[in-house]
Amino acid sequence: MGSQGGDLLPALCALARALLPSHPALALESAWVLNNLTADSSELCTALLDLNLVPELIQLLPFSQGINTMLLRVLGNVAHQTNRSCSQLARAGLVPALCATLRISEPDVVALSLEVLFMLVAGCPQVSTSTSPFRNRRSKAQQQHRLW
């Protein structure tokens, strides 16, 4: 599926994005196909990273109707591959996006976000210190603690 993945993955991402406003059910189906393709294929997970499609998926995370859940599964499939994958996901901006999804009131979204966040931190420990959106808050808290 090597060369097909190079054409298929961007097409599915573009299809999900294009269909989202008018046909969210079809956008969900596109995300479902992405999930199924990446579930058992490290080659396709790597292709998502190499083709720089992760930022496009991240942009779709705020959307509900199951789309964010399915995309979190796709991103989890990628994170599950290697430490390098986790590092690339973090560099693509996934950590702040995951933190934003924690504010969504859908329990499934929050649970999946926490799972993917755990995979990122476990697979690439520097993620917890170098890209954390809470780093500045933690530093301020540590400084205040030292003053006491």
CSV table of C-alpha atoms in Angstrom, one decimal:
chain,number,residue,atom,x,y,z
A,1,MET,CA,0.0,0.0,0.0
A,2,GLY,CA,3.1,2.3,0.0
A,3,SER,CA,2.4,4.5,-3.0
A,4,GLN,CA,-1.3,4.3,-2.5
A,5,GLY,CA,-0.9,5.6,1.0
A,6,GLY,CA,0.9,8.6,-0.3
A,7,ASP,CA,-2.1,9.5,-2.4
A,8,LEU,CA,-4.9,8.1,-0.2
A,9,LEU,CA,-4.0,9.7,3.2
A,10,PRO,CA,-4.0,13.3,1.9
A,11,ALA,CA,-7.2,12.7,0.0
A,12,LEU,CA,-8.9,11.3,3.1
A,13,CYS,CA,-7.8,14.3,5.2
A,14,ALA,CA,-8.9,16.8,2.5
A,15,LEU,CA,-12.2,15.0,2.2
A,16,ALA,CA,-12.8,15.1,5.9
A,17,ARG,CA,-12.0,18.8,6.0
A,18,ALA,CA,-14.1,19.7,3.0
A,19,LEU,CA,-17.2,17.6,4.0
A,20,LEU,CA,-17.2,18.8,7.6
A,21,PRO,CA,-19.4,21.9,7.2
A,22,SER,CA,-22.1,20.4,5.0
A,23,HIS,CA,-21.9,16.7,5.5
A,24,PRO,CA,-20.4,15.9,8.9
A,25,ALA,CA,-21.4,12.2,8.7
A,26,LEU,CA,-19.3,11.8,5.6
A,27,ALA,CA,-16.4,13.6,7.3
A,28,LEU,CA,-16.7,11.1,10.1
A,29,GLU,CA,-16.6,8.2,7.5
A,30,SER,CA,-13.4,9.7,6.1
A,31,ALA,CA,-11.9,9.8,9.6
A,32,TRP,CA,-13.1,6.2,10.2
A,33,VAL,CA,-11.3,5.0,7.1
A,34,LEU,CA,-8.1,6.8,8.3
A,35,ASN,CA,-8.5,5.1,11.7
A,36,ASN,CA,-8.8,1.7,10.1
A,37,LEU,CA,-5.9,2.2,7.8
A,38,THR,CA,-3.5,3.4,10.5
A,39,ALA,CA,-4.7,0.9,13.1
A,40,ASP,CA,-2.5,-1.9,11.7
A,41,SER,CA,0.0,-0.1,9.6
A,42,SER,CA,3.2,1.5,10.9
A,43,GLU,CA,3.9,2.4,7.3
A,44,LEU,CA,0.7,4.5,7.0
A,45,CYS,CA,1.2,6.1,10.4
A,46,THR,CA,4.7,7.1,9.3
A,47,ALA,CA,3.3,8.5,6.1
A,48,LEU,CA,0.8,10.7,8.0
A,49,LEU,CA,3.9,12.2,9.7
A,50,ASP,CA,6.1,12.4,6.6
A,51,LEU,CA,3.3,14.0,4.6
A,52,ASN,CA,2.8,16.6,7.3
A,53,LEU,CA,-0.9,15.7,7.7
A,54,VAL,CA,-0.9,15.8,11.5
A,55,PRO,CA,-1.5,19.6,11.7
A,56,GLU,CA,-4.5,19.2,9.4
A,57,LEU,CA,-5.9,16.5,11.7
A,58,ILE,CA,-5.2,18.7,14.8
A,59,GLN,CA,-7.3,21.5,13.2
A,60,LEU,CA,-10.3,19.1,13.1
A,61,LEU,CA,-10.1,18.1,16.8
A,62,PRO,CA,-12.5,20.8,18.0
A,63,PHE,CA,-15.4,19.3,15.9
A,64,SER,CA,-17.8,16.9,17.6
A,65,GLN,CA,-20.3,14.4,16.2
A,66,GLY,CA,-17.7,11.7,16.7
A,67,ILE,CA,-15.1,13.3,14.4
A,68,ASN,CA,-12.8,14.3,17.2
A,69,THR,CA,-13.1,10.9,18.7
A,70,MET,CA,-12.1,9.2,15.5
A,71,LEU,CA,-9.2,11.6,14.8
A,72,LEU,CA,-7.9,11.0,18.4
A,73,ARG,CA,-7.9,7.3,17.6
A,74,VAL,CA,-5.9,8.0,14.4
A,75,LEU,CA,-3.4,10.2,16.4
A,76,GLY,CA,-3.2,7.5,19.0
A,77,ASN,CA,-2.4,4.9,16.3
A,78,VAL,CA,0.5,7.1,15.3
A,79,ALA,CA,1.7,7.8,18.8
A,80,HIS,CA,1.6,4.0,19.5
A,81,GLN,CA,4.3,3.4,16.8
A,82,THR,CA,7.6,4.7,18.1
A,83,ASN,CA,9.3,7.3,20.3
A,84,ARG,CA,10.2,9.2,17.1
A,85,SER,CA,6.5,9.3,16.2
A,86,CYS,CA,5.6,10.7,19.6
A,87,SER,CA,8.3,13.4,19.2
A,88,GLN,CA,7.0,14.3,15.8
A,89,LEU,CA,3.5,14.6,17.0
A,90,ALA,CA,4.6,16.9,19.8
A,91,ARG,CA,6.5,19.1,17.4
A,92,ALA,CA,3.4,19.2,15.2
A,93,GLY,CA,1.5,20.9,18.1
A,94,LEU,CA,-0.5,17.9,19.4
A,95,VAL,CA,0.1,18.6,23.2
A,96,PRO,CA,-1.6,22.0,23.3
A,97,ALA,CA,-4.4,20.6,21.1
A,98,LEU,CA,-4.9,17.7,23.4
A,99,CYS,CA,-5.0,20.0,26.4
A,100,ALA,CA,-7.7,22.0,24.6
A,101,THR,CA,-9.8,18.8,24.0
A,102,LEU,CA,-9.8,18.2,27.8
A,103,ARG,CA,-12.2,21.1,28.1
A,104,ILE,CA,-14.8,19.4,25.8
A,105,SER,CA,-17.7,18.0,27.8
A,106,GLU,CA,-17.7,14.6,26.0
A,107,PRO,CA,-16.3,11.9,28.3
A,108,ASP,CA,-15.1,9.8,25.3
A,109,VAL,CA,-13.1,12.7,23.9
A,110,VAL,CA,-11.5,13.5,27.3
A,111,ALA,CA,-10.6,9.8,27.9
A,112,LEU,CA,-9.0,9.5,24.4
A,113,SER,CA,-7.2,12.8,24.8
A,114,LEU,CA,-5.7,11.6,28.1
A,115,GLU,CA,-4.7,8.2,26.5
A,116,VAL,CA,-2.9,9.9,23.6
A,117,LEU,CA,-1.3,12.4,26.0
A,118,PHE,CA,-0.1,9.5,28.1
A,119,MET,CA,1.4,7.8,25.0
A,120,LEU,CA,3.2,11.0,24.1
A,121,VAL,CA,4.7,11.5,27.5
A,122,ALA,CA,5.6,7.8,27.9
A,123,GLY,CA,7.1,7.6,24.4
A,124,CYS,CA,9.0,10.8,24.6
A,125,PRO,CA,9.5,12.0,28.2
A,126,GLN,CA,10.9,15.4,27.1
A,127,VAL,CA,7.4,16.2,25.8
A,128,SER,CA,6.3,16.7,29.4
A,129,THR,CA,8.9,19.4,30.0
A,130,SER,CA,9.6,20.9,26.6
A,131,THR,CA,6.2,21.4,25.0
A,132,SER,CA,3.9,21.6,28.0
A,133,PRO,CA,1.4,24.5,27.8
A,134,PHE,CA,1.6,24.5,31.6
A,135,ARG,CA,5.3,25.0,31.8
A,136,ASN,CA,5.1,28.7,32.5
A,137,ARG,CA,2.4,28.2,35.1
A,138,ARG,CA,4.5,25.5,36.8
A,139,SER,CA,7.6,27.7,36.8
A,140,LYS,CA,5.7,30.6,38.3
A,141,ALA,CA,4.3,28.2,41.0
A,142,GLN,CA,7.7,26.9,41.7
A,143,GLN,CA,9.1,30.4,42.1
A,144,GLN,CA,6.3,31.3,44.4
A,145,HIS,CA,6.9,28.2,46.4
A,146,ARG,CA,10.6,29.1,46.8
A,147,LEU,CA,9.6,32.5,48.2
A,148,TRP,CA,7.7,30.9,51.0
